[in-house]
CSV table of C-alpha atoms and ligand atoms in Angstrom, one decimal:
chain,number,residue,atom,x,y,z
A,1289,UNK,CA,0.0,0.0,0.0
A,1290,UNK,CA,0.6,3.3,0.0
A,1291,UNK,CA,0.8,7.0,1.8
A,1292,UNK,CA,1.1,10.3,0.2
A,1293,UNK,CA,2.9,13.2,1.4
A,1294,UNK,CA,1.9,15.4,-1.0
A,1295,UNK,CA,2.8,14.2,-4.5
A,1296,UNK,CA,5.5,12.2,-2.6
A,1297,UNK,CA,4.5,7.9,-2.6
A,1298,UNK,CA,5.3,6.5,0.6
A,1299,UNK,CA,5.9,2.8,0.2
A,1300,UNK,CA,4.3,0.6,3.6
A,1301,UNK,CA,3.0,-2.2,4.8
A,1302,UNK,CA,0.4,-2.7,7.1
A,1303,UNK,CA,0.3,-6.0,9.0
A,1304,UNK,CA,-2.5,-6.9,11.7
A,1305,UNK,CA,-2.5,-8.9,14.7
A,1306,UNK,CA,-2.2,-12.8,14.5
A,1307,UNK,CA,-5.7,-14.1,14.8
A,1308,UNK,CA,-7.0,-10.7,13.9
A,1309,UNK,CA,-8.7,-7.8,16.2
A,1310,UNK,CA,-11.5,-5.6,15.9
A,1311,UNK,CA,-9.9,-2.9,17.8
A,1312,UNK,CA,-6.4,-2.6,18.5
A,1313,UNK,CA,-3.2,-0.3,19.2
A,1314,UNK,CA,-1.2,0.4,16.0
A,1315,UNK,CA,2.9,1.0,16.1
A,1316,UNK,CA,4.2,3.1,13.3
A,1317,UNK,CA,7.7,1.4,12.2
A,1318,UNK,CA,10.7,3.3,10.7
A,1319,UNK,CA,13.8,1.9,9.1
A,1320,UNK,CA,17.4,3.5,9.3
A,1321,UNK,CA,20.1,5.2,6.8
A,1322,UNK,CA,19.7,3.4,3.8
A,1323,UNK,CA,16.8,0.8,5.6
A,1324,UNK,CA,14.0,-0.5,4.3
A,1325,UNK,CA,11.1,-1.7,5.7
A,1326,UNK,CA,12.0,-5.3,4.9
A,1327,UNK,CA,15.2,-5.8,6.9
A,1328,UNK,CA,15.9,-8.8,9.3
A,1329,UNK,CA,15.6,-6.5,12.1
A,1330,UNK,CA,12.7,-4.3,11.0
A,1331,UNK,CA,10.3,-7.4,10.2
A,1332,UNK,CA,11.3,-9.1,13.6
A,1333,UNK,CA,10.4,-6.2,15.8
A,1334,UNK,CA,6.7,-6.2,13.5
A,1335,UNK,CA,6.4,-9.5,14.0
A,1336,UNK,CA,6.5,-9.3,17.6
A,1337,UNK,CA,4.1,-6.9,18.2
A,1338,UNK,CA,1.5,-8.7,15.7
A,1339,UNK,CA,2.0,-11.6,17.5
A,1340,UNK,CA,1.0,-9.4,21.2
A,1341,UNK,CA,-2.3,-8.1,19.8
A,1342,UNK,CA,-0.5,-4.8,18.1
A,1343,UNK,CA,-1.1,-3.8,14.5
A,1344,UNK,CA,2.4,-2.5,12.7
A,1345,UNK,CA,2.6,0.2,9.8
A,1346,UNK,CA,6.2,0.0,8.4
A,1347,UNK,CA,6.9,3.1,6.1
A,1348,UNK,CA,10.2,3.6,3.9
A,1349,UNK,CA,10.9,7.1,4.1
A,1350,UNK,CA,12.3,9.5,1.3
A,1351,UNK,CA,14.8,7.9,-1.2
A,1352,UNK,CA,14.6,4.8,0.7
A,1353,UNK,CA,13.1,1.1,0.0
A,1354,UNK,CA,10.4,1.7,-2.5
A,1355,UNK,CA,9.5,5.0,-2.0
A,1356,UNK,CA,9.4,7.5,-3.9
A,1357,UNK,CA,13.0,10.2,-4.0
A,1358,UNK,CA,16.4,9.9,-4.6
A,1359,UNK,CA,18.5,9.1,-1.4
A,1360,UNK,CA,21.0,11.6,-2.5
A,1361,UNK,CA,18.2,14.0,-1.6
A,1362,UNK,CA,16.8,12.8,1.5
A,1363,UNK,CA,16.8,14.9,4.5
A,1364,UNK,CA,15.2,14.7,8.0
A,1365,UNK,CA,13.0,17.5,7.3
A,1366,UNK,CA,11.5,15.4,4.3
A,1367,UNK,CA,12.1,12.2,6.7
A,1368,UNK,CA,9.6,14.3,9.5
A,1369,UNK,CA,7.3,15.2,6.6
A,1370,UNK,CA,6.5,11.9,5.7
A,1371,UNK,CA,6.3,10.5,9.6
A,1372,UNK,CA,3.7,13.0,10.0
A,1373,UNK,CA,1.8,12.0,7.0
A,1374,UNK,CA,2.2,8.4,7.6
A,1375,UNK,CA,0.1,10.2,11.2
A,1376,UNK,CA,-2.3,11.4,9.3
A,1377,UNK,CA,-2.8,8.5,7.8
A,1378,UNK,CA,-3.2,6.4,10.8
A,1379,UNK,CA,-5.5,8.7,12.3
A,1380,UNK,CA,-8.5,7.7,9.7
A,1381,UNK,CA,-8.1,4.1,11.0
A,1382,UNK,CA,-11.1,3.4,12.9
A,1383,UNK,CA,-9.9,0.3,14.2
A,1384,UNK,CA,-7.2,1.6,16.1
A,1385,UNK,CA,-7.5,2.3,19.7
A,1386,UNK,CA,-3.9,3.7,20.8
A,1387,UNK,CA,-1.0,4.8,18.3
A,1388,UNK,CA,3.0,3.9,19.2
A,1389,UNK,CA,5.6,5.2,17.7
A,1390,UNK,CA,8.8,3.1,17.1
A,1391,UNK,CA,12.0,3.4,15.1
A,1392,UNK,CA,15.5,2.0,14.3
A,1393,UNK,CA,19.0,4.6,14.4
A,1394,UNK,CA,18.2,7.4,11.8
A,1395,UNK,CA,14.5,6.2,12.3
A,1396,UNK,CA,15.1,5.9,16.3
A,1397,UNK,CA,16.2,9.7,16.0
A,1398,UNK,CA,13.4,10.8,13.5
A,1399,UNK,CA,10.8,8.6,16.1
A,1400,UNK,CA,12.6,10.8,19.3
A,1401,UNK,CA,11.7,14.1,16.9
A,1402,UNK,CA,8.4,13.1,15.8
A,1403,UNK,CA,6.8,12.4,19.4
A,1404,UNK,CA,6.8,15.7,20.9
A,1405,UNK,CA,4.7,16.6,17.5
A,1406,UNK,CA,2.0,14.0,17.8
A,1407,UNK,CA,2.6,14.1,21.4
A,1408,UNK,CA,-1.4,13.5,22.1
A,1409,UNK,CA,-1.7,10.3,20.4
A,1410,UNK,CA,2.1,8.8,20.8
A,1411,UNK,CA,1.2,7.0,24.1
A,1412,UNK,CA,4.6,4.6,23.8
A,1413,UNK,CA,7.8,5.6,22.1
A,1414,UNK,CA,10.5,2.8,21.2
A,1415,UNK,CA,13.8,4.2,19.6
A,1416,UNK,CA,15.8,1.2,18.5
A,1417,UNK,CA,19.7,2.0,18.5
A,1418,UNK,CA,18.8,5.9,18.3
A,1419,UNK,CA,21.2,8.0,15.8
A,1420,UNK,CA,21.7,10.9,18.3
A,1421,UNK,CA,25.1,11.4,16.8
A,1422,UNK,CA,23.7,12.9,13.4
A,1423,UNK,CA,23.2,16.2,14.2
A,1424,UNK,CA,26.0,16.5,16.8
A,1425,UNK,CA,28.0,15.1,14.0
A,1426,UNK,CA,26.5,17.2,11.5
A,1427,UNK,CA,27.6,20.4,13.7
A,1428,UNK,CA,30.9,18.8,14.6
A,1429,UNK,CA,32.0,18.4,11.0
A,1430,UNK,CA,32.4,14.6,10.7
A,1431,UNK,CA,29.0,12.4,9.3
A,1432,UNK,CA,29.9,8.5,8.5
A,1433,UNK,CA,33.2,9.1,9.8
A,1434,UNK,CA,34.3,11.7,6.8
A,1435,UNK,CA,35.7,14.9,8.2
A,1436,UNK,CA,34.2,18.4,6.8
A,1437,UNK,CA,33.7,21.7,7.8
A,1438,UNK,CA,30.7,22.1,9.5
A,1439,UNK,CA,30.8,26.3,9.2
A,1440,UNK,CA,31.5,25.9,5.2
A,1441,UNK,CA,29.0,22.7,4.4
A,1442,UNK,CA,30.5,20.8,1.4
A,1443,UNK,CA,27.8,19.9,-1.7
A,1444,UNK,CA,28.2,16.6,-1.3
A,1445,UNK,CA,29.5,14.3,0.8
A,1446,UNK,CA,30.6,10.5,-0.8
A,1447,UNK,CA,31.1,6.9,0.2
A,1448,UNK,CA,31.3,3.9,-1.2
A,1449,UNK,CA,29.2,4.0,-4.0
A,1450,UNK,CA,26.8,6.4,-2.7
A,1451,UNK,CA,26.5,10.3,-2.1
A,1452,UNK,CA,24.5,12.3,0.0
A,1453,UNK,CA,23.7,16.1,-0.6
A,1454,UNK,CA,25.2,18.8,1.7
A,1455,UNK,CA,21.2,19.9,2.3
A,1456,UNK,CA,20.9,16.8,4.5
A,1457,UNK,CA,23.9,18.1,6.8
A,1458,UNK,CA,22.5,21.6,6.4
A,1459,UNK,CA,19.4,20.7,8.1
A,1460,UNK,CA,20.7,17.9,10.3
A,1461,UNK,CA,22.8,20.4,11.9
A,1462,UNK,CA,19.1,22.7,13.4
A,1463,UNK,CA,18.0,19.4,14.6
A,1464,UNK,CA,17.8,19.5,18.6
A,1465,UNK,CA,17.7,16.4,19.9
A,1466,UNK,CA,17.5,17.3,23.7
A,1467,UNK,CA,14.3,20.2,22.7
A,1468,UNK,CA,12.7,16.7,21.5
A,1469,UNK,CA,13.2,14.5,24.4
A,1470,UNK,CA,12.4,17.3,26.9
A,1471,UNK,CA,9.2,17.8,24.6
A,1472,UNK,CA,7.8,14.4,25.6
A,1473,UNK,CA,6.5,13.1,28.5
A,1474,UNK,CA,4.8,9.6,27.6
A,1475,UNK,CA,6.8,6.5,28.1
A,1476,UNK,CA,9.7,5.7,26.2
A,1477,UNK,CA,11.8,2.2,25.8
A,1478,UNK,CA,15.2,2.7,23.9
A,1479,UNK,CA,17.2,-0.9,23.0
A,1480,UNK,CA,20.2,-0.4,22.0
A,1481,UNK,CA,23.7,-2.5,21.6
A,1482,UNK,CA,26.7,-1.8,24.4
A,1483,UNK,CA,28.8,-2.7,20.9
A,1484,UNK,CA,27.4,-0.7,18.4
A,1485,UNK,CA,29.9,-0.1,15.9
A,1486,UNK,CA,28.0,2.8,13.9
A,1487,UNK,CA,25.9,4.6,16.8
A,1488,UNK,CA,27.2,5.5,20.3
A,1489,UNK,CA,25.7,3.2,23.2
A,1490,UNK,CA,26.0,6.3,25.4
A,1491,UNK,CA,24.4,8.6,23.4
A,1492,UNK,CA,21.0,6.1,24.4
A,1493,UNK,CA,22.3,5.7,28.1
A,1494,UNK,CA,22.9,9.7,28.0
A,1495,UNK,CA,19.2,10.0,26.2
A,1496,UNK,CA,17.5,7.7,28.6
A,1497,UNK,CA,18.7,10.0,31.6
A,1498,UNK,CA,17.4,12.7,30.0
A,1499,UNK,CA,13.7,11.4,29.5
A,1500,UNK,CA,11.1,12.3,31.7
A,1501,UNK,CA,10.1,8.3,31.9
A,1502,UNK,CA,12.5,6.3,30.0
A,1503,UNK,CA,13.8,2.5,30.1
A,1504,UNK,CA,16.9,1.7,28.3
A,1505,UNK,CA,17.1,-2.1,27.5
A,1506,UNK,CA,21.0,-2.8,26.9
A,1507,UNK,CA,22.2,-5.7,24.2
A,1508,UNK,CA,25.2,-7.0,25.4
A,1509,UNK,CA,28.1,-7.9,22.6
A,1510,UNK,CA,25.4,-6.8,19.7
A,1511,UNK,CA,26.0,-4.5,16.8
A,1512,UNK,CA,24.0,-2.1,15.1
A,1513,UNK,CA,21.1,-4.3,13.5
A,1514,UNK,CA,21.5,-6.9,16.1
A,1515,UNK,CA,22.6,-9.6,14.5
A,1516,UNK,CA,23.5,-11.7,17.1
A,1517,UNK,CA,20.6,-11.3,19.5
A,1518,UNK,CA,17.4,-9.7,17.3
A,1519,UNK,CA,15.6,-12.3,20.1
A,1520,UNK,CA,16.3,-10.6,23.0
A,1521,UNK,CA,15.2,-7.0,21.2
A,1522,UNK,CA,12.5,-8.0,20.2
A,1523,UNK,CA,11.6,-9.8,23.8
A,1524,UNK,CA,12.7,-6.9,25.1
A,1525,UNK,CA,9.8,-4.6,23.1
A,1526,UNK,CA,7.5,-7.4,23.8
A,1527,UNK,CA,7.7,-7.2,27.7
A,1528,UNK,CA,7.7,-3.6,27.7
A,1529,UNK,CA,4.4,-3.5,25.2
A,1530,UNK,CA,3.2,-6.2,27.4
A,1531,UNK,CA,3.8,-4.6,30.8
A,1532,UNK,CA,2.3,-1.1,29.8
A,1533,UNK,CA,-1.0,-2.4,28.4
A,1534,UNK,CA,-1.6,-4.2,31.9
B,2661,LIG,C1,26.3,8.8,10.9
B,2661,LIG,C2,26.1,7.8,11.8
B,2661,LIG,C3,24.9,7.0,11.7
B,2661,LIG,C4,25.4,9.0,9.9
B,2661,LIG,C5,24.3,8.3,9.8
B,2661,LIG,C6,24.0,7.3,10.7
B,2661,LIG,C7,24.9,10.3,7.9
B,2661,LIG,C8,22.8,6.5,10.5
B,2661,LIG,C9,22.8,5.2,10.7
B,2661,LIG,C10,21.5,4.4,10.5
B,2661,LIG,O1,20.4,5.0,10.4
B,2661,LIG,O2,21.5,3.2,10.5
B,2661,LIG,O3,27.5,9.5,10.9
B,2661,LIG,O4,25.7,10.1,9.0
C-alpha cells in the first residue's frame, strides 16, 4: 500500500495482529540510513508486536526502500514530513484504539523528533539503536566518519558507491535532539547495543537519563542491527508492550 505526502508515494505495509482484532493499538515502524522496511531487524520487531495483539505500519521514508526520492536528496526534514503523514494516515483508521511510535538509528532519532509533534496520540515511544550522533556530527564536522567543515557545508559528501547532498547536513545540523526529548513526556523504551559499531551506546544511556520516563534495554556484545541477539530485542519490546498495556 501506500501513503502520500503530497505528490511524494510513501511505500508501507500494514500488518494486523495474528488471529485478527476488531480494535487494537497500532505502532508506526521506521527503518534506518539506507533501511527499508523489509530488513531482518525491521520485520522481527513487527512480527513481535503482531504476534501481542499490536497492528504494525512500516513506512520507507524518502529515497529509501520503494519509496518515492532519490536518497541523495533525503533529508530529516522530508524524513519528519512523511512521519507526519504516515500520522495522518493512521488517524482515519477506525480500528485503532492507541497509536505507538517506534523506530531504528536514523528512524530511532526521527521517532525521538516526531513524538513531541504527535505528542497526544504517541502513548509509547521505542527508539531502536537511536542515531543521536547525526546532528552532533552534523555540527561537529564529521557524518559517516568523513571529516568536513561544518561552518563551510560541502555539496556533497561520498562513500562507497553512494552520495549524499550537503542539504541533509544543512538541516541535520538545526536538529535539537535534547528540545525533542524534553518535549515528551509519555513513556519511552530505547534498545540499544553496548557494541554498536556505527551509533554510540552512550548517546542512548545519556538520552535515557534525560527522558522524563524512559527505560533503556541494553544488548550486550550486539552490533547495530542486532545480528546476534534480534531475540532478545525483540523480547525486550514485547515485555515492555506487554507490561504497559496491563
Ligand atoms: C552517521 C552515523 C549513523 C550518519 C548516519 C548514521 C549520515 C545512521 C545510521 C542508520 O540509520 O543506521 O554519521 O551520517
Amino acid at each position: 500500500m501506500y501513503i502520500y505526502d503530497d505528490k511524494t508515494r510513501l511505500n508501507a505495509f500494514l500488518d494486523m495482529p495474528k488471529g485478527g482484532a476488531e480494535k487494537c493499538p497500532l505502532c508506526i515502524i521506521i527503518h534506518g540510513f539506507t533501511g527499508y522496511a523489509t530488513e531482518t531487524h525491521i520485520i522481527g520487531v513487527q512480527e513481535a508486536m503482531n504476534e501481542i495483539g499490536i497492528a504494525t505500519l512500516r513506512v520507507e521514508m524518502y529515497g529509501h526502500g520503494e519509496s518515492d526520492g532519490e536518497f541523495r536528496n533525503h533529508t530529516l526534514h522530508k524524513w519528519i514530513s512523511n512521519a507526519m503523514a504516515a500520522f495522518d494516515y493512521v488517524k482515519t483508521l477506525d480500528f485503532v484504539t492507541e497509536v505507538y511510535l517506534c523506530g531504528h538509528s536514523q528512524g530511532g532519532l526521527l521517532s525521538m523528533l516526531v513524538a513531541p509533534m504527535e505528542k497526544d496520540i504517541v502513548k509509547l515511544l521505542i527508539p531502536l539503536s537511536p542515531a543521536i550522533c547525526i546532528p552532533k556530527g552534523a555540527r561537529a564536522g564529521n557524518l559517516l566518519g568523513i571529516p568536513f567543515d561544518p561552518d563551510h557545508v560541502p555539496d556533497e559528501l561520498a562513500w562507497d558507491d553512494r552520495t549524499l547532498d550537503g542539504k541533509y547536513i544543512r538541516v541535520a545540523q538545526t536538529i535539537d535532539t535534547d528540545r525533542a526529548i524534553a518535549g515528551y513526556k509519555g513513556k519511552v523504551l530505547i534498545v540499544h547495543a553496548d557494541t554498536d559499531e556505527v551509533v554510540p551506546y552512550e548517546d542512548s544511556v545519556d538520552a535515557a537519563a534525560k527522558y522524563a520516563d524512559c527505560e533503556l534495554v541494553t544488548i550486550k556484545g550486539d552490533d547495530h542491527c542486532y545480528n546476534s541477539h534480534l531475540d532478545q530485542v525483540t523480547a525486550a519490546v514485547k515485555e515492555f508492550l506487554i507490561r504497559q498495556r496491563g
